[in-house]
Every structure is written in C-alpha cells, then in structure tokens.
Amino acid sequence: MIGSGPYEEVKFKNGKPKDPLNKMIEEVNHARQKVAHLMGEERLDRKLHVPNPAVASLYCLPKIHKNPIGMRPIFSNIRTPTQKMAAWLVNEMKKYPVKHGKSVKNSVDLVKQLEGFKLGRGEILVSFDVTALFPSVPVNEALQSLRRHLERSRAPPNHIEAYLSVAQVCMNQNFFTFRDRVYRQTFGLSMGSKLSPLLADLFMSDFENEAQKKKLFPRIWWRYVDDIFAPVKERYLDQTLSMLNSQHSTINFTVEKEVDGRLPFLDLLISRNEDNTLKFGIYRKPTSTDRYITSDSNHFGAQKQAAFHSMAHRLFNVPMAKEEFEEEK
C-alpha cells in the first residue's frame, strides 16, 4: 500500500534515512509564537507545546466488509509536535460552524432532514460515495476553503491569519514512521489528524455549492463525511455520476442503487412505501457480530454504557414500524 500510495520515503542525498523531527519542532515553535502574538494570548505559546514530541506512526485498519478486503491507513498523531495545535484549532472552529454545505451530523439528523420527503416519478434511492476522501483533497484548496469560510463568518483578520498558520503547519507536517523508516504523504489530507475532517468538510461544502449549479445535481443531497444520500431519476443516473466526477480532477464518486426498494445508508435501512414516502429501519453490515463490551470488563462504566445509550437513543429517534421497533428493542 505504501509503495502504490501517495507516499515517499524521506532520505538524505546519500540515501540514508532522514529524521525530520528537529525541523518539525522548529517550524511548530515558530508557529506557536506567531499564533500567540496574533491571538493576543501569551500563554497560548506554552499551552500548545507538546513535550517530548515524536513523528507520527502508521497503522492500518482492515476493511473486512469490503471484497477484496482493503486497508484504511491511519496516522497516529499522539505526541506529534502539532497534536495540540490541531486540537486547539478544531475547538476554535466551533465559534464558526459550517452552514453553507449539505452535511448531516448523524443518521438521526438525516431522518429529521427527510421528514415529509416523497420520491418523484422515475426517481430511485441512491448513495454516492467519495473514493478515499481524505487522501483525495488537495491541501492548498482545503486551506483556501478554510479562508473563505472564516471570511464569510466575519472572523477577525488577525484570527484568520493565526488559524491559517496553524492549519498550514499541521497539514505540511505529514510525516510518519513505519518499520523504522520515515515516509511523507505527498498529496491529500492525512487520516488521523484532528484537523483533516474539518478541512475535508469545508472543501466538500464548496464542492457541493459549485456542483448544485449544474442541471443534473439531485434535488435532495445530504452528506455524512464521504457518503451522500440522494434521489435521482433512474434514466439520468449515469449522466449524474459523470457530472459529479467531472467537477474535480481528484474527487471520484461511486454509486449504489436501491435494491427491491431498499437502500442501506450509514446505520439506516431506507425503504420506499407504496405512496413513495420513506420508511426507516436499522441496518447492520453482514460482518456485524453484535458483540459489545461486557459488564465484567475493566473499562470505565461510561464506556460500557455508551453502546447501549447510543442504540437506545437511535431506537427512540428513528421512526420505525411497530414490528421493526419491537425487533430492534
């Protein structure tokens, strides 16, 4: 995967492995001082300091629900020089929520958005999926999306400069180690950084704003990260997919159509009624084992209860038929 992906090994001119950590620390120290000055908070310099930092390490999670099984690369950013800066910026962005896109927070939010929705003649349920979203988002364009968002939100100019400085340092320090070798991601956002989901969402929100100017853009479009729910006229499906894939050179969509009037999306099973309204059920992938943390484990009580609480919340907030409600209960 490393050999075929957007990665390159970091070496000196003589071919020996190179350790970029000292240069990374130097860049972060300069950025911390600059941000503290721009934000008018001297203590911010020390607050964003990471003691005894290290280069991120790579690990992978197997996608066991895919055929053939794939791997999802994750950069462990624990103890990286930019760890606290990325977390700080994500927290700062809560002051400027994204309002110009078409994203939903979760499946319960999607159900609320689809309240009263009815399929039109010839329309089918589909889900579009962005192939490898994070590695496909150009860093420079994502930073431009961040700038536009902050300007629309009327953030103070000095704060905008501080936020962009942090984002640029965090995204440029895309080094990782694997089996005692150091590599660098040459394109896209790294999966594992706390900042990547925010930048990907801003980039996709701008993408959607441009795409919806096209005639074939679906009349309903709700996105959760890289998964999109939409109704599309079946005879125009191929043309719609081609239109979306022509919008940006690095963003590629795949599509899944409803089968027998049903479409799995996130953890929902969305079905059409005879009158073309929608009904909802709970969907679990075929690889689901229904195994959860047991009561005798050494996890904190809150962690043991989290799965139960989330399932109970979903049960009472997703409108289901009586039989499906009882089965899920």
PDB file of N, CA, C and O in Angstrom, residues 8 17 46 73 79 89 99 114 134 136 140 144 156 167-168 184 206 239 242 303 306-307 327:
ATOM      1  N   GLU A   8       6.258   8.832  -0.071  1.00  0.00           N
ATOM      2  CA  GLU A   8       7.649   8.679  -0.474  1.00  0.00           C
ATOM      3  C   GLU A   8       8.517   8.582   0.774  1.00  0.00           C
ATOM      4  O   GLU A   8       8.233   9.198   1.806  1.00  0.00           O
ATOM      5  N   PRO A  17      18.474   7.008   5.802  1.00  0.00           N
ATOM      6  CA  PRO A  17      17.196   7.503   6.350  1.00  0.00           C
ATOM      7  C   PRO A  17      17.369   8.860   7.023  1.00  0.00           C
ATOM      8  O   PRO A  17      18.379   9.125   7.673  1.00  0.00           O
ATOM      9  N   ARG A  46       2.830  28.419  25.368  1.00  0.00           N
ATOM     10  CA  ARG A  46       3.130  27.268  26.239  1.00  0.00           C
ATOM     11  C   ARG A  46       2.004  26.235  26.215  1.00  0.00           C
ATOM     12  O   ARG A  46       2.244  25.030  26.287  1.00  0.00           O
ATOM     13  N   PRO A  73      -5.449   3.396   6.048  1.00  0.00           N
ATOM     14  CA  PRO A  73      -4.239   3.881   6.730  1.00  0.00           C
ATOM     15  C   PRO A  73      -4.560   4.999   7.717  1.00  0.00           C
ATOM     16  O   PRO A  73      -5.271   5.948   7.387  1.00  0.00           O
ATOM     17  N   ARG A  79       1.439  12.636  20.446  1.00  0.00           N
ATOM     18  CA  ARG A  79       2.778  13.165  20.744  1.00  0.00           C
ATOM     19  C   ARG A  79       3.452  13.824  19.548  1.00  0.00           C
ATOM     20  O   ARG A  79       4.629  14.162  19.617  1.00  0.00           O
ATOM     21  N   LEU A  89      -7.220  24.288  17.162  1.00  0.00           N
ATOM     22  CA  LEU A  89      -7.888  24.899  16.020  1.00  0.00           C
ATOM     23  C   LEU A  89      -9.282  24.313  15.811  1.00  0.00           C
ATOM     24  O   LEU A  89     -10.233  25.048  15.525  1.00  0.00           O
ATOM     25  N   LYS A  99     -22.159  26.361   7.713  1.00  0.00           N
ATOM     26  CA  LYS A  99     -23.588  26.460   7.406  1.00  0.00           C
ATOM     27  C   LYS A  99     -23.886  26.426   5.915  1.00  0.00           C
ATOM     28  O   LYS A  99     -25.045  26.336   5.516  1.00  0.00           O
ATOM     29  N   LEU A 114     -35.188  14.445   6.249  1.00  0.00           N
ATOM     30  CA  LEU A 114     -36.017  13.775   5.244  1.00  0.00           C
ATOM     31  C   LEU A 114     -37.490  13.708   5.634  1.00  0.00           C
ATOM     32  O   LEU A 114     -38.287  13.078   4.946  1.00  0.00           O
ATOM     33  N   PHE A 134     -10.158  11.680   2.215  1.00  0.00           N
ATOM     34  CA  PHE A 134      -9.082  12.476   2.811  1.00  0.00           C
ATOM     35  C   PHE A 134      -7.845  12.553   1.916  1.00  0.00           C
ATOM     36  O   PHE A 134      -7.327  13.641   1.666  1.00  0.00           O
ATOM     37  N   SER A 136      -7.716  12.391  -1.152  1.00  0.00           N
ATOM     38  CA  SER A 136      -8.071  12.993  -2.444  1.00  0.00           C
ATOM     39  C   SER A 136      -8.257  14.500  -2.377  1.00  0.00           C
ATOM     40  O   SER A 136      -8.401  15.148  -3.410  1.00  0.00           O
ATOM     41  N   ASN A 140      -3.828  22.631  -0.460  1.00  0.00           N
ATOM     42  CA  ASN A 140      -3.921  24.071  -0.739  1.00  0.00           C
ATOM     43  C   ASN A 140      -5.367  24.514  -0.955  1.00  0.00           C
ATOM     44  O   ASN A 140      -5.783  25.571  -0.486  1.00  0.00           O
ATOM     45  N   GLN A 144      -7.723  27.086   1.242  1.00  0.00           N
ATOM     46  CA  GLN A 144      -8.484  28.179   0.635  1.00  0.00           C
ATOM     47  C   GLN A 144      -9.949  28.134   1.075  1.00  0.00           C
ATOM     48  O   GLN A 144     -10.567  29.171   1.323  1.00  0.00           O
ATOM     49  N   PRO A 156     -12.173  37.888  12.895  1.00  0.00           N
ATOM     50  CA  PRO A 156     -11.193  38.992  12.859  1.00  0.00           C
ATOM     51  C   PRO A 156      -9.994  38.617  11.981  1.00  0.00           C
ATOM     52  O   PRO A 156      -9.549  37.470  12.005  1.00  0.00           O
ATOM     53  N   ALA A 167      -3.191  25.731  10.551  1.00  0.00           N
ATOM     54  CA  ALA A 167      -3.647  24.704   9.615  1.00  0.00           C
ATOM     55  C   ALA A 167      -2.541  24.328   8.629  1.00  0.00           C
ATOM     56  O   ALA A 167      -2.351  23.150   8.312  1.00  0.00           O
ATOM     57  N   GLN A 168      -1.796  25.329   8.150  1.00  0.00           N
ATOM     58  CA  GLN A 168      -0.752  25.059   7.164  1.00  0.00           C
ATOM     59  C   GLN A 168       0.365  24.218   7.770  1.00  0.00           C
ATOM     60  O   GLN A 168       0.833  23.250   7.154  1.00  0.00           O
ATOM     61  N   ARG A 184       6.704  10.336   3.876  1.00  0.00           N
ATOM     62  CA  ARG A 184       5.928  11.570   3.802  1.00  0.00           C
ATOM     63  C   ARG A 184       4.765  11.367   2.844  1.00  0.00           C
ATOM     64  O   ARG A 184       4.935  10.775   1.771  1.00  0.00           O
ATOM     65  N   ASP A 206     -17.761  23.472  -0.335  1.00  0.00           N
ATOM     66  CA  ASP A 206     -17.526  24.322  -1.513  1.00  0.00           C
ATOM     67  C   ASP A 206     -17.781  23.535  -2.795  1.00  0.00           C
ATOM     68  O   ASP A 206     -18.333  24.069  -3.771  1.00  0.00           O
ATOM     69  N   GLN A 239     -25.527   9.802 -16.181  1.00  0.00           N
ATOM     70  CA  GLN A 239     -25.136  11.172 -16.520  1.00  0.00           C
ATOM     71  C   GLN A 239     -24.841  11.990 -15.260  1.00  0.00           C
ATOM     72  O   GLN A 239     -23.915  12.800 -15.234  1.00  0.00           O
ATOM     73  N   SER A 242     -21.446  10.958 -13.988  1.00  0.00           N
ATOM     74  CA  SER A 242     -20.406  11.552 -14.840  1.00  0.00           C
ATOM     75  C   SER A 242     -20.229  13.036 -14.538  1.00  0.00           C
ATOM     76  O   SER A 242     -19.103  13.552 -14.508  1.00  0.00           O
ATOM     77  N   GLN A 303     -17.969   3.946  29.414  1.00  0.00           N
ATOM     78  CA  GLN A 303     -17.647   3.280  28.152  1.00  0.00           C
ATOM     79  C   GLN A 303     -18.523   2.041  27.960  1.00  0.00           C
ATOM     80  O   GLN A 303     -18.952   1.740  26.838  1.00  0.00           O
ATOM     81  N   ALA A 306     -21.943   3.248  26.829  1.00  0.00           N
ATOM     82  CA  ALA A 306     -22.022   4.093  25.635  1.00  0.00           C
ATOM     83  C   ALA A 306     -22.763   3.399  24.497  1.00  0.00           C
ATOM     84  O   ALA A 306     -23.616   4.007  23.842  1.00  0.00           O
ATOM     85  N   ALA A 307     -22.426   2.131  24.239  1.00  0.00           N
ATOM     86  CA  ALA A 307     -23.080   1.416  23.136  1.00  0.00           C
ATOM     87  C   ALA A 307     -24.582   1.289  23.401  1.00  0.00           C
ATOM     88  O   ALA A 307     -25.400   1.506  22.504  1.00  0.00           O
ATOM     89  N   GLU A 327     -38.506  -5.413  17.206  1.00  0.00           N
ATOM     90  CA  GLU A 327     -37.349  -6.255  16.889  1.00  0.00           C
ATOM     91  C   GLU A 327     -36.053  -5.585  17.314  1.00  0.00           C
ATOM     92  O   GLU A 327     -35.183  -6.217  17.911  1.00  0.00           O
TER      93      GLU A 327
END
